[in-house]
mmCIF file of C-alpha atoms in Angstrom:
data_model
loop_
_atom_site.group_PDB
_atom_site.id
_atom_site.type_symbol
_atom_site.label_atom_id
_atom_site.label_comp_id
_atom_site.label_asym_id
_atom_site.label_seq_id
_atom_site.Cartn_x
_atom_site.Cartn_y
_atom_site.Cartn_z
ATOM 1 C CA UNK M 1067 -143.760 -169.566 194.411
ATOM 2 C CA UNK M 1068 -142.510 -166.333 195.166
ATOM 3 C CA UNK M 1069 -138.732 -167.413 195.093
ATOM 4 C CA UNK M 1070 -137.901 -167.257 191.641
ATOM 5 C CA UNK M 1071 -139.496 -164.283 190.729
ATOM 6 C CA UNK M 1072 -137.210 -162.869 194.274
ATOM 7 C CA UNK M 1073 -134.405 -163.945 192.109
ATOM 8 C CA UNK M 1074 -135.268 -162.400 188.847
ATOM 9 C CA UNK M 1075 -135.531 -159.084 190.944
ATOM 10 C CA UNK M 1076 -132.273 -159.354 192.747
ATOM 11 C CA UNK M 1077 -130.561 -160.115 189.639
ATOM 12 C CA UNK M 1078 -132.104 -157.227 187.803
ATOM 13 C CA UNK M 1079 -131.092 -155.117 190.697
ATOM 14 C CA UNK M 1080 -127.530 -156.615 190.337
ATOM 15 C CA UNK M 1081 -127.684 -155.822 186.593
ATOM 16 C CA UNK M 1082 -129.019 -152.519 187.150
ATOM 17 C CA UNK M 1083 -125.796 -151.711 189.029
ATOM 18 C CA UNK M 1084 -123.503 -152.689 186.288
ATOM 19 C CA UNK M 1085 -125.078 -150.866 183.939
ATOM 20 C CA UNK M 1086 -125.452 -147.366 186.225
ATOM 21 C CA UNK M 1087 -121.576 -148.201 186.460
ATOM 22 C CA UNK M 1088 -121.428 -148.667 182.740
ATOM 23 C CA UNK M 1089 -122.132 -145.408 181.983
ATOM 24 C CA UNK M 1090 -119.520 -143.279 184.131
ATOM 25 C CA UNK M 1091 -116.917 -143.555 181.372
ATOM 26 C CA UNK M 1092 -114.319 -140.391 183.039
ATOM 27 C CA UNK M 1093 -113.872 -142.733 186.436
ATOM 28 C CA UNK M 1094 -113.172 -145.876 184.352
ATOM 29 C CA UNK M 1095 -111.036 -143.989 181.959
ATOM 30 C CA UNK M 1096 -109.262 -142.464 184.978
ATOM 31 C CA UNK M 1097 -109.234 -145.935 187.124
ATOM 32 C CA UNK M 1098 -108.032 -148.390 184.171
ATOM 33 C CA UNK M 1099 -106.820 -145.922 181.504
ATOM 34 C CA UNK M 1100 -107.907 -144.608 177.928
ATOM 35 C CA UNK M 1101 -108.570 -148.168 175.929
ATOM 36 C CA UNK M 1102 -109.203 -150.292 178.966
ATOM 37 C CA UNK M 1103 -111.696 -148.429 180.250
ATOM 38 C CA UNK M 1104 -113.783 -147.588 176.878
ATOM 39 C CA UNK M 1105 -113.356 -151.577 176.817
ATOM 40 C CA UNK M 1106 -115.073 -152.487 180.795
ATOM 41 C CA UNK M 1107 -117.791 -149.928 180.001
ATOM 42 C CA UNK M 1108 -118.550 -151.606 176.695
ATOM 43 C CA UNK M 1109 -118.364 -154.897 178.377
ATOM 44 C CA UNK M 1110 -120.510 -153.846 181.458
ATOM 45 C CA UNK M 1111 -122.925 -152.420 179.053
ATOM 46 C CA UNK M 1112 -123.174 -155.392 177.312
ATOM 47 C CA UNK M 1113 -123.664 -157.716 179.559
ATOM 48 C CA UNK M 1114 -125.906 -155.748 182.303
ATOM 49 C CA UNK M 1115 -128.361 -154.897 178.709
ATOM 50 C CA UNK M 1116 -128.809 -158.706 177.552
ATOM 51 C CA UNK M 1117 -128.980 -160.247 181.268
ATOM 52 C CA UNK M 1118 -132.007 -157.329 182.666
ATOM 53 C CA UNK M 1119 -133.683 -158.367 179.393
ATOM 54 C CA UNK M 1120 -133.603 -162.231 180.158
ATOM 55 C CA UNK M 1121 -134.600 -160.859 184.018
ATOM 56 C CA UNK M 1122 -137.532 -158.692 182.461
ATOM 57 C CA UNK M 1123 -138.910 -161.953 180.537
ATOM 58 C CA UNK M 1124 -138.193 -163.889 184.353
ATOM 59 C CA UNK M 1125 -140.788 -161.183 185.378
ATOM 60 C CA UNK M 1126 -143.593 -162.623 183.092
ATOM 61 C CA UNK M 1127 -142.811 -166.271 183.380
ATOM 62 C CA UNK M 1128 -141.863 -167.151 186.767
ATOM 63 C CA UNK M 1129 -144.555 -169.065 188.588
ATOM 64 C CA UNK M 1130 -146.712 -166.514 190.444
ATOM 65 C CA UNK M 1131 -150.496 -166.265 190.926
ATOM 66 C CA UNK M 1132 -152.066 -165.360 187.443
ATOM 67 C CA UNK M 1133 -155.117 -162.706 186.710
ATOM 68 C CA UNK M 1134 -158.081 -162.678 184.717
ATOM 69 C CA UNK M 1135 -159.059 -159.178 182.891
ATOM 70 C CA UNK M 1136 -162.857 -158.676 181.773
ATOM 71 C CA UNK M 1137 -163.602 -162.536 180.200
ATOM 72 C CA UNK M 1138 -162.868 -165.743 180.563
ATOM 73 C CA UNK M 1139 -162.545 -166.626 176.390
ATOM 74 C CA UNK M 1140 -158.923 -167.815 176.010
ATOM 75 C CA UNK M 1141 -157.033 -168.454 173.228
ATOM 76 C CA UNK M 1142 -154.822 -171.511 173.156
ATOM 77 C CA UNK M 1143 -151.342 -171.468 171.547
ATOM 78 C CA UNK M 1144 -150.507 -174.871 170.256
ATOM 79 C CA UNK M 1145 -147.249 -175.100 169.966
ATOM 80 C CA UNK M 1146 -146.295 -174.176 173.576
ATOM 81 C CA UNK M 1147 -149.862 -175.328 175.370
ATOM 82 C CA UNK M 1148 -150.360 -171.974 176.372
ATOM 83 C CA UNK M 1149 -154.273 -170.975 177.184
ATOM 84 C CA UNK M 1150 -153.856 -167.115 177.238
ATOM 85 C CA UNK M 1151 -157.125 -164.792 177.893
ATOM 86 C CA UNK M 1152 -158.773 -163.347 174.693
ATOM 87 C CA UNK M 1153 -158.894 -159.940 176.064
ATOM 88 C CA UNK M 1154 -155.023 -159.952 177.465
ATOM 89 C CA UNK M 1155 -154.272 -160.912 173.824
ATOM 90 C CA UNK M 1156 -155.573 -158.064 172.562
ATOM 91 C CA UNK M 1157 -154.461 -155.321 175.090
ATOM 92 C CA UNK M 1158 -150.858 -156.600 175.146
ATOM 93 C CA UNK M 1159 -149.770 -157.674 171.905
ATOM 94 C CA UNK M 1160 -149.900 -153.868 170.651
ATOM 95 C CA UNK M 1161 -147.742 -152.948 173.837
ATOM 96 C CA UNK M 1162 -145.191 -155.136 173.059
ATOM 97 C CA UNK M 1163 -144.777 -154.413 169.724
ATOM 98 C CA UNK M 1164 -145.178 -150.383 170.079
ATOM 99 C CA UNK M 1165 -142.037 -150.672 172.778
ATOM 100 C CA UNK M 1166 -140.275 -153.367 170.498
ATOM 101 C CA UNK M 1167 -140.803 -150.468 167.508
ATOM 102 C CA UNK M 1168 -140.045 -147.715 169.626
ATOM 103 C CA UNK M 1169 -136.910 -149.515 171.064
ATOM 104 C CA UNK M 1170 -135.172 -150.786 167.805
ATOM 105 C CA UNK M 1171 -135.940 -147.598 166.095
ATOM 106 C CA UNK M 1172 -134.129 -145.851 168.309
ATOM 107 C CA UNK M 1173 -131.375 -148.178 168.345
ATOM 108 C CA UNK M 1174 -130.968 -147.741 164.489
ATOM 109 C CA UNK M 1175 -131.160 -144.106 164.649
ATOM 110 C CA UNK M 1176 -128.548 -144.249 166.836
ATOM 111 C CA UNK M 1177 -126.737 -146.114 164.802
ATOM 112 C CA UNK M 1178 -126.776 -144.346 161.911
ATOM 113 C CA UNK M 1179 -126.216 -140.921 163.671
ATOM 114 C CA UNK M 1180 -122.907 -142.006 165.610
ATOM 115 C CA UNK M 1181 -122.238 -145.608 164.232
ATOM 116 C CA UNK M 1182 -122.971 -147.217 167.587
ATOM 117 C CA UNK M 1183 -124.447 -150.821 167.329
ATOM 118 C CA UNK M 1184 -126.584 -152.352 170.704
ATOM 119 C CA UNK M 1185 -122.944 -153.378 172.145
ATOM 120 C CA UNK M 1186 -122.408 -149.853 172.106
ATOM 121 C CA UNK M 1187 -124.939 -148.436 173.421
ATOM 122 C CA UNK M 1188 -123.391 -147.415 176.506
ATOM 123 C CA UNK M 1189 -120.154 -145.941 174.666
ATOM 124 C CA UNK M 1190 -118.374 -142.591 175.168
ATOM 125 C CA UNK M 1191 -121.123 -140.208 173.617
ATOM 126 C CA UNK M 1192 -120.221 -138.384 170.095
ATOM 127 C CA UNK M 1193 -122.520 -136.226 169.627
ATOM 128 C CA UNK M 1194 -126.299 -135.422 170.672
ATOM 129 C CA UNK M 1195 -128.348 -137.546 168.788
ATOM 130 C CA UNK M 1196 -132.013 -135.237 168.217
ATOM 131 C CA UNK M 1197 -133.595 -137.143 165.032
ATOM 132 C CA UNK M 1198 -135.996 -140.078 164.946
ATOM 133 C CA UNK M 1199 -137.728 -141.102 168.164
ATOM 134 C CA UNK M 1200 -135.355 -138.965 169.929
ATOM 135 C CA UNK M 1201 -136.987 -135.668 168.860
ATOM 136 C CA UNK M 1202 -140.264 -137.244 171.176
ATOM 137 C CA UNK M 1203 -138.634 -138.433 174.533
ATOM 138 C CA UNK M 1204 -134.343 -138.648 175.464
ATOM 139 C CA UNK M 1205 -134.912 -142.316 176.401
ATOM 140 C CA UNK M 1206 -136.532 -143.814 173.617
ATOM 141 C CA UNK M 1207 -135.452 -147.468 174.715
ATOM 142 C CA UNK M 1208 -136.844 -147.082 178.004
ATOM 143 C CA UNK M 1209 -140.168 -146.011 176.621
ATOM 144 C CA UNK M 1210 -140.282 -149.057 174.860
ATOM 145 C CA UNK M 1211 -139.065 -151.228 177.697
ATOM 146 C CA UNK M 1212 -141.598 -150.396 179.816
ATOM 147 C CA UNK M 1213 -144.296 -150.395 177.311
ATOM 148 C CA UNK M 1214 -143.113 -153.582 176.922
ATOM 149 C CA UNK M 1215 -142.954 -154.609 180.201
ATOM 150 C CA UNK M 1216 -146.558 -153.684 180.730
ATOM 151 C CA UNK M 1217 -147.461 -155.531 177.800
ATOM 152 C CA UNK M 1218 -145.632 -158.763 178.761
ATOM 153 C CA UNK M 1219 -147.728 -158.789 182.130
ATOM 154 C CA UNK M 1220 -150.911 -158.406 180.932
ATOM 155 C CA UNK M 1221 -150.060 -161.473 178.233
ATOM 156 C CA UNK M 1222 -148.822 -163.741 180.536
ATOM 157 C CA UNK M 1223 -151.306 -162.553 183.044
ATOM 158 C CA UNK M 1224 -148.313 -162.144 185.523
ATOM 159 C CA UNK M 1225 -149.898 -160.452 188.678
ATOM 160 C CA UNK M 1226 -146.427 -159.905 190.512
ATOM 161 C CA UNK M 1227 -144.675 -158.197 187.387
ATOM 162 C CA UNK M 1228 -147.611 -156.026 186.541
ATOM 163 C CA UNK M 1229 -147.283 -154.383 190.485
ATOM 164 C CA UNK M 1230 -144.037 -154.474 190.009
ATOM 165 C CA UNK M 1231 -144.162 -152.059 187.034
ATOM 166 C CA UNK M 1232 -144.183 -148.666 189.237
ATOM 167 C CA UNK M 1233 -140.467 -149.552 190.952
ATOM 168 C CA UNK M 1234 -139.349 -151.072 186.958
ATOM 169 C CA UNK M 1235 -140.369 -147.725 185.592
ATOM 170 C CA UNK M 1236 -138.736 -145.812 188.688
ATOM 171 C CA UNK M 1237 -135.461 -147.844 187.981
ATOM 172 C CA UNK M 1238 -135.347 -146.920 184.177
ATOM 173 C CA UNK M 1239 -135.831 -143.251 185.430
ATOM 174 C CA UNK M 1240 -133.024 -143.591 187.945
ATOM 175 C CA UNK M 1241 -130.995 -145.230 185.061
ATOM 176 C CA UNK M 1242 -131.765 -142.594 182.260
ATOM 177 C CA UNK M 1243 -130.707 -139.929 185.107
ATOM 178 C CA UNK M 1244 -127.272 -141.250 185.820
ATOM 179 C CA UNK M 1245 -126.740 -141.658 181.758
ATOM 180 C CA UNK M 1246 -127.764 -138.016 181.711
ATOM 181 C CA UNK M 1247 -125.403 -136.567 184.415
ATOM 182 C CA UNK M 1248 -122.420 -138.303 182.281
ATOM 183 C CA UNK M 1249 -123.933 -136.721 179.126
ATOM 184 C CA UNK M 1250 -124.018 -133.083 180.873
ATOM 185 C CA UNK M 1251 -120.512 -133.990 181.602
ATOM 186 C CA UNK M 1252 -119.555 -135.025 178.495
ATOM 187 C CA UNK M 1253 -121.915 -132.454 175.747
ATOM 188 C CA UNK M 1254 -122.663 -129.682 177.863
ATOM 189 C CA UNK M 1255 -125.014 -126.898 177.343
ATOM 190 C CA UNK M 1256 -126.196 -128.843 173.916
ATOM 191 C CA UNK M 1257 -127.315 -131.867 175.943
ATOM 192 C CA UNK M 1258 -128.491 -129.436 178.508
ATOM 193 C CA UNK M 1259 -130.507 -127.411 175.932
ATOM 194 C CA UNK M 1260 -131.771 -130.568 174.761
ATOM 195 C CA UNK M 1261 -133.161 -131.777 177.720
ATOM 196 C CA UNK M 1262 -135.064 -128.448 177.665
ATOM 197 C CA UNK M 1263 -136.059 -128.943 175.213
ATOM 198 C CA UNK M 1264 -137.715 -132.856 175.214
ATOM 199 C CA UNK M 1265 -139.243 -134.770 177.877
ATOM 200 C CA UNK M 1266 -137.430 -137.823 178.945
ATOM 201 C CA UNK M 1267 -140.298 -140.528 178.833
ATOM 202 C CA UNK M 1268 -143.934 -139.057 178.268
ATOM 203 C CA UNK M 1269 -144.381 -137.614 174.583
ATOM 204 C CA UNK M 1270 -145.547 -133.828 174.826
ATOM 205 C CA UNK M 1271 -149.272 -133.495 173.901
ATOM 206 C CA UNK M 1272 -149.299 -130.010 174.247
ATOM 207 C CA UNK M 1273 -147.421 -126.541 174.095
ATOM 208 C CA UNK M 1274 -147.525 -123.209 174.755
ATOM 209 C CA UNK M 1275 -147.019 -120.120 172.398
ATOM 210 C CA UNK M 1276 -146.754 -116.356 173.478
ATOM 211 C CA UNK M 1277 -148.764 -114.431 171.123
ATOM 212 C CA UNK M 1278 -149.458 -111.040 171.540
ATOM 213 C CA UNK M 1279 -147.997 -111.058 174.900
ATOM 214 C CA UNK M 1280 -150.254 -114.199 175.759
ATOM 215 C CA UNK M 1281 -149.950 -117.853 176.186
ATOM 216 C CA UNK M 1282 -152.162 -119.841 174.309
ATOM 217 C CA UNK M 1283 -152.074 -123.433 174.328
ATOM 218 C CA UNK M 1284 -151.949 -125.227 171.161
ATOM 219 C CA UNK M 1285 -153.988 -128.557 170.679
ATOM 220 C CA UNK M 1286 -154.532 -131.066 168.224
ATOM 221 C CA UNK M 1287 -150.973 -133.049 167.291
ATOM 222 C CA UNK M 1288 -150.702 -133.430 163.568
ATOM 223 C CA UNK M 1289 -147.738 -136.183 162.556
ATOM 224 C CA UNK M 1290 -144.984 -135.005 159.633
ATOM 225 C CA UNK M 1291 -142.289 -136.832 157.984
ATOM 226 C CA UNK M 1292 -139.706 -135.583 156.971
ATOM 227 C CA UNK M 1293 -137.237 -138.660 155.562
ATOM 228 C CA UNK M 1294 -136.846 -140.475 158.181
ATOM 229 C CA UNK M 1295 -137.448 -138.190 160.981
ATOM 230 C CA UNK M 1296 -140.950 -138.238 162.941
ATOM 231 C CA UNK M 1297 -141.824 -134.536 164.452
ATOM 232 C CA UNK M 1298 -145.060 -133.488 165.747
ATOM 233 C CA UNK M 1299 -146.288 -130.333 165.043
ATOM 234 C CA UNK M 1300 -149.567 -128.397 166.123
ATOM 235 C CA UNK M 1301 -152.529 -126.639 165.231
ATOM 236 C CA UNK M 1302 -154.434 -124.125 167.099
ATOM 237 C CA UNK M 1303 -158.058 -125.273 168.412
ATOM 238 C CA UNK M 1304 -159.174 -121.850 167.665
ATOM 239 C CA UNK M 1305 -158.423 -118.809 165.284
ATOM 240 C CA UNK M 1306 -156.441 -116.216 167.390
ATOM 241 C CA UNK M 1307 -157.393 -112.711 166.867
#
């Protein structure tokens, strides 16, 4: 039973290495020149990107031993035969599509900041992209990956993915720390200042001000739009004299 969810792990792992190699675009520049190299990092990006999402779906669906949350009232999904618990239904369909949301949006601001499609996601940087998701977290995508991820077990009831989520979340760290020692490399002190700036994966739900020489924390998130761009601003719990 265990076996093919073994191999959807070692291939993710083997994906996981492409991609981490994906990203160092100065080596491949320097190993295979200018236009070749741009070219194997696209192509690496590419392919690692589609093939850990057809490995994260192996997570869900490979046979493994399956878990029951709070009731036994299932839902049945004709089409496929599919019997999944009521509660799971609930609790994971807004996961998936919060990291689906979270995920494409960021792809599209990308997009329409620097041009890049998904291909390119893993293309020399042009700039420091700050709008849109990206004034939240740096890693938008991997947000919504493992939001997604966690939703995906839960609906499939899959009890080796879902204890498997801790070393899937560690990996997207380790991967959104390799793409960031290329973008130091590559933006500088702008990147740097931005990483100052914005946490990498957990939204901030609180701040600090220095006001009269003190720091008072500021509570209560309020949501602004401004065009397209989602910011968060704050509100003090209490009038400061």
């Amino acid at each position: 039973m265990f076996g093919y969810f073994f191999a959807c792990i070692t291939g993710f792992f083997l994906m996981m290495i492409l991609h981490l190699w994906s990203v160092e675009h100065r080596k491949l520049k320097q190993r295979f020149g200018e236009d070749k190299g741009i070219k194997i990092g696209k192509i690496l990006g590419a392919v690692s990107g589609w093939m850990e999402l057809v490995f994260l779906i192996g997570f869900w669906t490979s046979p493994q031993p399956r878990f029951t949350l709070f009731s036994n009232s299932s839902v049945l999904l004709p089409f496929v035969g599919l019997s999944i618990p009521l509660f799971h239904l609930i609790t994971a369909i807004p996961l998936m599509i919060a990291g689906a949301w979270v995920a494409i949006k960021a792809v599209k601001e990308m997009s329409g900041e620097v041009g890049f499609v998904v291909v390119d996601a893993h293309s020399v940087p042009e700039k420091v992209v700050k709008s849109g998701p990206y004034t939240i977290v740096r890693h938008p995508q991997y947000l919504g990956a493992n939001l997604a991820h966690i939703g995906g077990s839960i609906l499939f009831s899959a009890s080796y993915a879902l204890l498997f989520t801790p070393i899937y979340v560690m990996c997207n760290y380790l991967i959104s720390w390799k793409e960031e020692e290329e973008l130091v490399k590559e933006l500088g002190r702008e990147y740097k200042e931005y990483q100052e700036n914005t946490p990498m994966f957990v939204p901030k739900i609180w701040k600090k001000r220095k006001v009269c020489g003190k720091d008072l924390t500021k509570f209560g998130p309020r949501m602004n739009k401004k065009g397209s761009d989602l910011t968060f601003s704050w509100r003090f719990s209490q009038p400061v004299h």
